Coordinates of N, CA and C in Angstrom, one line a residue:
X183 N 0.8 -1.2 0.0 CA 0.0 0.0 0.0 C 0.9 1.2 0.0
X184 N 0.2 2.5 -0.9 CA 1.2 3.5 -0.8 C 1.0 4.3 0.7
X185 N 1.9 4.9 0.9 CA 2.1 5.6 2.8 C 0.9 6.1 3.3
X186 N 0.1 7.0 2.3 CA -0.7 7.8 2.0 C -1.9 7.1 2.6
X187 N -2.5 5.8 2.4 CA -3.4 5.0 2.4 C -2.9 4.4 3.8
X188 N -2.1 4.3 4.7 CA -1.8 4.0 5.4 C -2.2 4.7 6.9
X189 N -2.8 4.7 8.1 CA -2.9 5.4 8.9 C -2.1 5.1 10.0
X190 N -1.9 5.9 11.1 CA -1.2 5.8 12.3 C -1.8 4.5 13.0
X191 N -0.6 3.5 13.9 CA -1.3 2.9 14.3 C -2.6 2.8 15.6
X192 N -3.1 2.0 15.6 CA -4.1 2.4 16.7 C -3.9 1.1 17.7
X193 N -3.1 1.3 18.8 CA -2.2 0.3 19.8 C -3.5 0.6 21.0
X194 N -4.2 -0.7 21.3 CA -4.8 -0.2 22.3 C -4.8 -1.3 23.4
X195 N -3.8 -2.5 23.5 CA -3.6 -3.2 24.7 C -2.3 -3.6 24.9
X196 N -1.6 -2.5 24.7 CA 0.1 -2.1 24.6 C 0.0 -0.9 25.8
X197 N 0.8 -0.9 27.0 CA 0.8 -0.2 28.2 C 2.2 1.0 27.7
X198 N 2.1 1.8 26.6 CA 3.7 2.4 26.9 C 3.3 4.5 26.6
X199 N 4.4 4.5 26.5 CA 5.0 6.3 26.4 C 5.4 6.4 26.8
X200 N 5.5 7.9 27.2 CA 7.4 8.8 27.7 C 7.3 9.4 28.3
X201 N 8.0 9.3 29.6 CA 8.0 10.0 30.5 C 8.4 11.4 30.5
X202 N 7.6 12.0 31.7 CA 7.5 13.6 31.2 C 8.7 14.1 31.4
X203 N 9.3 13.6 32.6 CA 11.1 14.3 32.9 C 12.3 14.3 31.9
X204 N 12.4 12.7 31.3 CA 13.2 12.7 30.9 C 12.9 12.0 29.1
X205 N 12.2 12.2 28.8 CA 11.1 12.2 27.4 C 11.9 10.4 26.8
X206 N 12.0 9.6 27.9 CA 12.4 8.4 27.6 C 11.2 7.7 27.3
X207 N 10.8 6.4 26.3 CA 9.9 5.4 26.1 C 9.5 4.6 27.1
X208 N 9.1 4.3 27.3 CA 8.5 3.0 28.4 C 7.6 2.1 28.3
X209 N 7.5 0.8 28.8 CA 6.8 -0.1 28.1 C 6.1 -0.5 30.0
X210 N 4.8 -1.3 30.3 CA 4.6 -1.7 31.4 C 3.6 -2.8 30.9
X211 N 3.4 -3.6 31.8 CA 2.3 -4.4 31.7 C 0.9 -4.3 31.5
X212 N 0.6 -5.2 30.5 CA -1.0 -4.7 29.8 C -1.8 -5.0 31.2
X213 N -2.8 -3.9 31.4 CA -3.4 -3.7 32.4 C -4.9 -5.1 31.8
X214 N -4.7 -5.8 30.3 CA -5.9 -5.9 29.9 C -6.2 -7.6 30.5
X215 N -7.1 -8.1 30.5 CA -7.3 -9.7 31.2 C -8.3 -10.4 30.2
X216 N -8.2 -11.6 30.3 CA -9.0 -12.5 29.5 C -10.6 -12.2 29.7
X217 N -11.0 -12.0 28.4 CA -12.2 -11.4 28.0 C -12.8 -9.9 27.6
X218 N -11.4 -9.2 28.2 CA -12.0 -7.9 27.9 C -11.8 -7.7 25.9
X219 N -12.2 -6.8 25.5 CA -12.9 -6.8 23.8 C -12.9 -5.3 23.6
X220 N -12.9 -4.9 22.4 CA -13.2 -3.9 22.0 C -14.1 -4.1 20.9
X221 N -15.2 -3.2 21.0 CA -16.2 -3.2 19.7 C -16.2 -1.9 18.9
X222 N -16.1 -1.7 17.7 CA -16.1 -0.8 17.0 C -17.0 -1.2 15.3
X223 N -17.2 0.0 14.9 CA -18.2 0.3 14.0 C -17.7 1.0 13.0
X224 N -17.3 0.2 11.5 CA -17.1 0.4 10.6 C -17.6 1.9 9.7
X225 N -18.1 2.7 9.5 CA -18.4 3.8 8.4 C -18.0 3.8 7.3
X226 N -17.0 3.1 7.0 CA -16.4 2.8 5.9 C -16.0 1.5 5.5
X227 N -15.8 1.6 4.2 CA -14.9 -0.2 3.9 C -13.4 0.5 4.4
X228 N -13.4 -0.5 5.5 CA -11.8 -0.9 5.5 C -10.8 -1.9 5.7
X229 N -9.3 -2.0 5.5 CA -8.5 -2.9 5.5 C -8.1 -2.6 6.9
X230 N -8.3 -3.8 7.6 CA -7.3 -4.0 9.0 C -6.6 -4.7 9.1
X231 N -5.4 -4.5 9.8 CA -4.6 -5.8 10.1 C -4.3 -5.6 11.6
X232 N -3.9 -6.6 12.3 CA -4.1 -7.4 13.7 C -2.7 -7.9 14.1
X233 N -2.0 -7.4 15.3 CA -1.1 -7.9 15.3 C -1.1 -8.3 16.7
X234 N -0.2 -8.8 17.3 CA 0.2 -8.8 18.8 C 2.0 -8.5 18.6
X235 N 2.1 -7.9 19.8 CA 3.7 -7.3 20.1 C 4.7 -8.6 19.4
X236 N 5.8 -8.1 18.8 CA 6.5 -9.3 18.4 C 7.0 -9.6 19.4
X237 N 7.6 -8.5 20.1 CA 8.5 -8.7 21.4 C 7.8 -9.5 23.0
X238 N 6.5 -9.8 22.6 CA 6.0 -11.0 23.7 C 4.9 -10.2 24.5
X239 N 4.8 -10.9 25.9 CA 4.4 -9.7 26.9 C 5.4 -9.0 27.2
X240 N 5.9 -7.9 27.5 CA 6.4 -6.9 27.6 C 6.8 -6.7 29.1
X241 N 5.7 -7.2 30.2 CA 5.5 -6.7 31.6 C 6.8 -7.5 32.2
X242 N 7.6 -8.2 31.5 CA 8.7 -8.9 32.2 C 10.3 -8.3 31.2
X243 N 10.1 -8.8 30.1 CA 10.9 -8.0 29.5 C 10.8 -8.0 28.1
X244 N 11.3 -7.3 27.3 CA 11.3 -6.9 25.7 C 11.8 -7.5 25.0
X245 N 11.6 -7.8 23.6 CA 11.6 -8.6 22.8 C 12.8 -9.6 22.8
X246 N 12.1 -10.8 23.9 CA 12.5 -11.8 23.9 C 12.1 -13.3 23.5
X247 N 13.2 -14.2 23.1 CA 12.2 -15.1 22.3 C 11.6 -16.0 23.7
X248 N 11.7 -15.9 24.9 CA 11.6 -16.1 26.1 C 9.9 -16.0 26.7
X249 N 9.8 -14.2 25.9 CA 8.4 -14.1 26.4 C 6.7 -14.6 25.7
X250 N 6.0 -14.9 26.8 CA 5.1 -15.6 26.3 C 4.4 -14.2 25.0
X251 N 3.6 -15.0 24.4 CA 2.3 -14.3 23.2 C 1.0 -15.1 23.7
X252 N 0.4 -14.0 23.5 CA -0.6 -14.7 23.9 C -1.8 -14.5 22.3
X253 N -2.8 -15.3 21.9 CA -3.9 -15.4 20.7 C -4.8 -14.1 20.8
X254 N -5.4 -13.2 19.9 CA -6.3 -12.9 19.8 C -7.2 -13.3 18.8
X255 N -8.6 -12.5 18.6 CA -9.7 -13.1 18.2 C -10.3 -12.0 17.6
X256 N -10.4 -12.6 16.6 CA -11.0 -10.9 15.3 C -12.4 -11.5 15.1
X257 N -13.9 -11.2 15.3 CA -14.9 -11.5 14.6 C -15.7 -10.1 14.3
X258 N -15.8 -10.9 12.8 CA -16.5 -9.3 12.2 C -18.4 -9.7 12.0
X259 N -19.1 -8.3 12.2 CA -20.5 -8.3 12.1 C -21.3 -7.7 11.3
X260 N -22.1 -8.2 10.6 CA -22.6 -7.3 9.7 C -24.1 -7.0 10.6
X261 N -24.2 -5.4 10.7 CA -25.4 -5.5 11.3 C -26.8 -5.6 10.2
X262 N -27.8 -6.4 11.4 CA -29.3 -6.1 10.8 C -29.1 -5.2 9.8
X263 N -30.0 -4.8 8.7 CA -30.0 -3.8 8.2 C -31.0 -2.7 9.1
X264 N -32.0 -3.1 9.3 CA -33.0 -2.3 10.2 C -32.4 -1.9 11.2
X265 N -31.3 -2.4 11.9 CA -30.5 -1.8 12.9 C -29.9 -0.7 12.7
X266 N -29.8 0.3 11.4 CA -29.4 1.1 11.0 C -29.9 2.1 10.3
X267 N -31.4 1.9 10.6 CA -32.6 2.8 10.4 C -32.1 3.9 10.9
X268 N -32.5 5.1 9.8 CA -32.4 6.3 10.4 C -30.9 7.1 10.8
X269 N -30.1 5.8 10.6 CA -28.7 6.5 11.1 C -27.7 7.0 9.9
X270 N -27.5 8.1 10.1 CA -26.6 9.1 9.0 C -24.7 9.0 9.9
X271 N -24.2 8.9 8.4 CA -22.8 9.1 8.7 C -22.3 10.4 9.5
X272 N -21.7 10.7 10.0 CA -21.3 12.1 10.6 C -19.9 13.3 9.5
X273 N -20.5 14.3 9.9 CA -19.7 14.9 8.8 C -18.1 14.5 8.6
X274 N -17.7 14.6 7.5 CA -16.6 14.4 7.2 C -15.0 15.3 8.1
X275 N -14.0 15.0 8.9 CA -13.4 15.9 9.4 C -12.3 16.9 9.1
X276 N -12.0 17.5 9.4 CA -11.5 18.7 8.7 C -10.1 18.3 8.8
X277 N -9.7 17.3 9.0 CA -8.3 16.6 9.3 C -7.9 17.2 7.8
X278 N -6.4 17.7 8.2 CA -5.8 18.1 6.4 C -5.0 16.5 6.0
X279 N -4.7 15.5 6.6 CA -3.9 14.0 6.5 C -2.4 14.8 6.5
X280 N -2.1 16.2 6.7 CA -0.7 16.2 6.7 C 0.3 15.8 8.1
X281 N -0.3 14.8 8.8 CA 0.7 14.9 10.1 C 1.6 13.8 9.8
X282 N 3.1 14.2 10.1 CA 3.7 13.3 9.8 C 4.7 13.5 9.1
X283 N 4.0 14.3 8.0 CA 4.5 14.1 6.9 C 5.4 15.7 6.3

């Protein structure tokens, strides 16, 4: 895919960032536990991809071939149609795509 088509990633059971003092990275253990899920709702056709950390769980230490991985579980939904009676897209956002770049 070209860059362009490509968006930031969207990391949401990865514990990390930078500390304010010393603007270092940091990684901690995923606060998340068997069963928790995220649900979200398509607007658009799109391409996802799914990954887990290469570097393992993280909460012990970093990309080792040592640390466990653990499976996730992608199921997609198509809703009812009548479940989407009445519902309009939201306007388009004024995002210019230049960040980054």
């Amino acid at each position: 895919l070209d860059a362009q088509l490509v968006h930031d990633v969207f990391n949401v059971f990865m514990c990390t960032g930078y500390t304010h003092d010393t603007k270092q990275y940091f990684m901690k253990a995923s606060p998340v536990r068997p069963g928790d899920f995220l649900e979200m709702f398509a607007e658009i056709d799109l391409l996802g991809s799914l990954s887990t950390c290469p570097g393992g769980d993280c909460s012990a230490e970093h990309s080792s071939d040592t640390s466990k991985c653990y499976p996730l579980r992608v199921e997609i939904y198509k809703p009812a149609d009548a479940s989407l009676e009445g519902w309009t897209s939201p306007s388009p956002s004024g995002y210019s795509g230049s960040h980054g770049l």
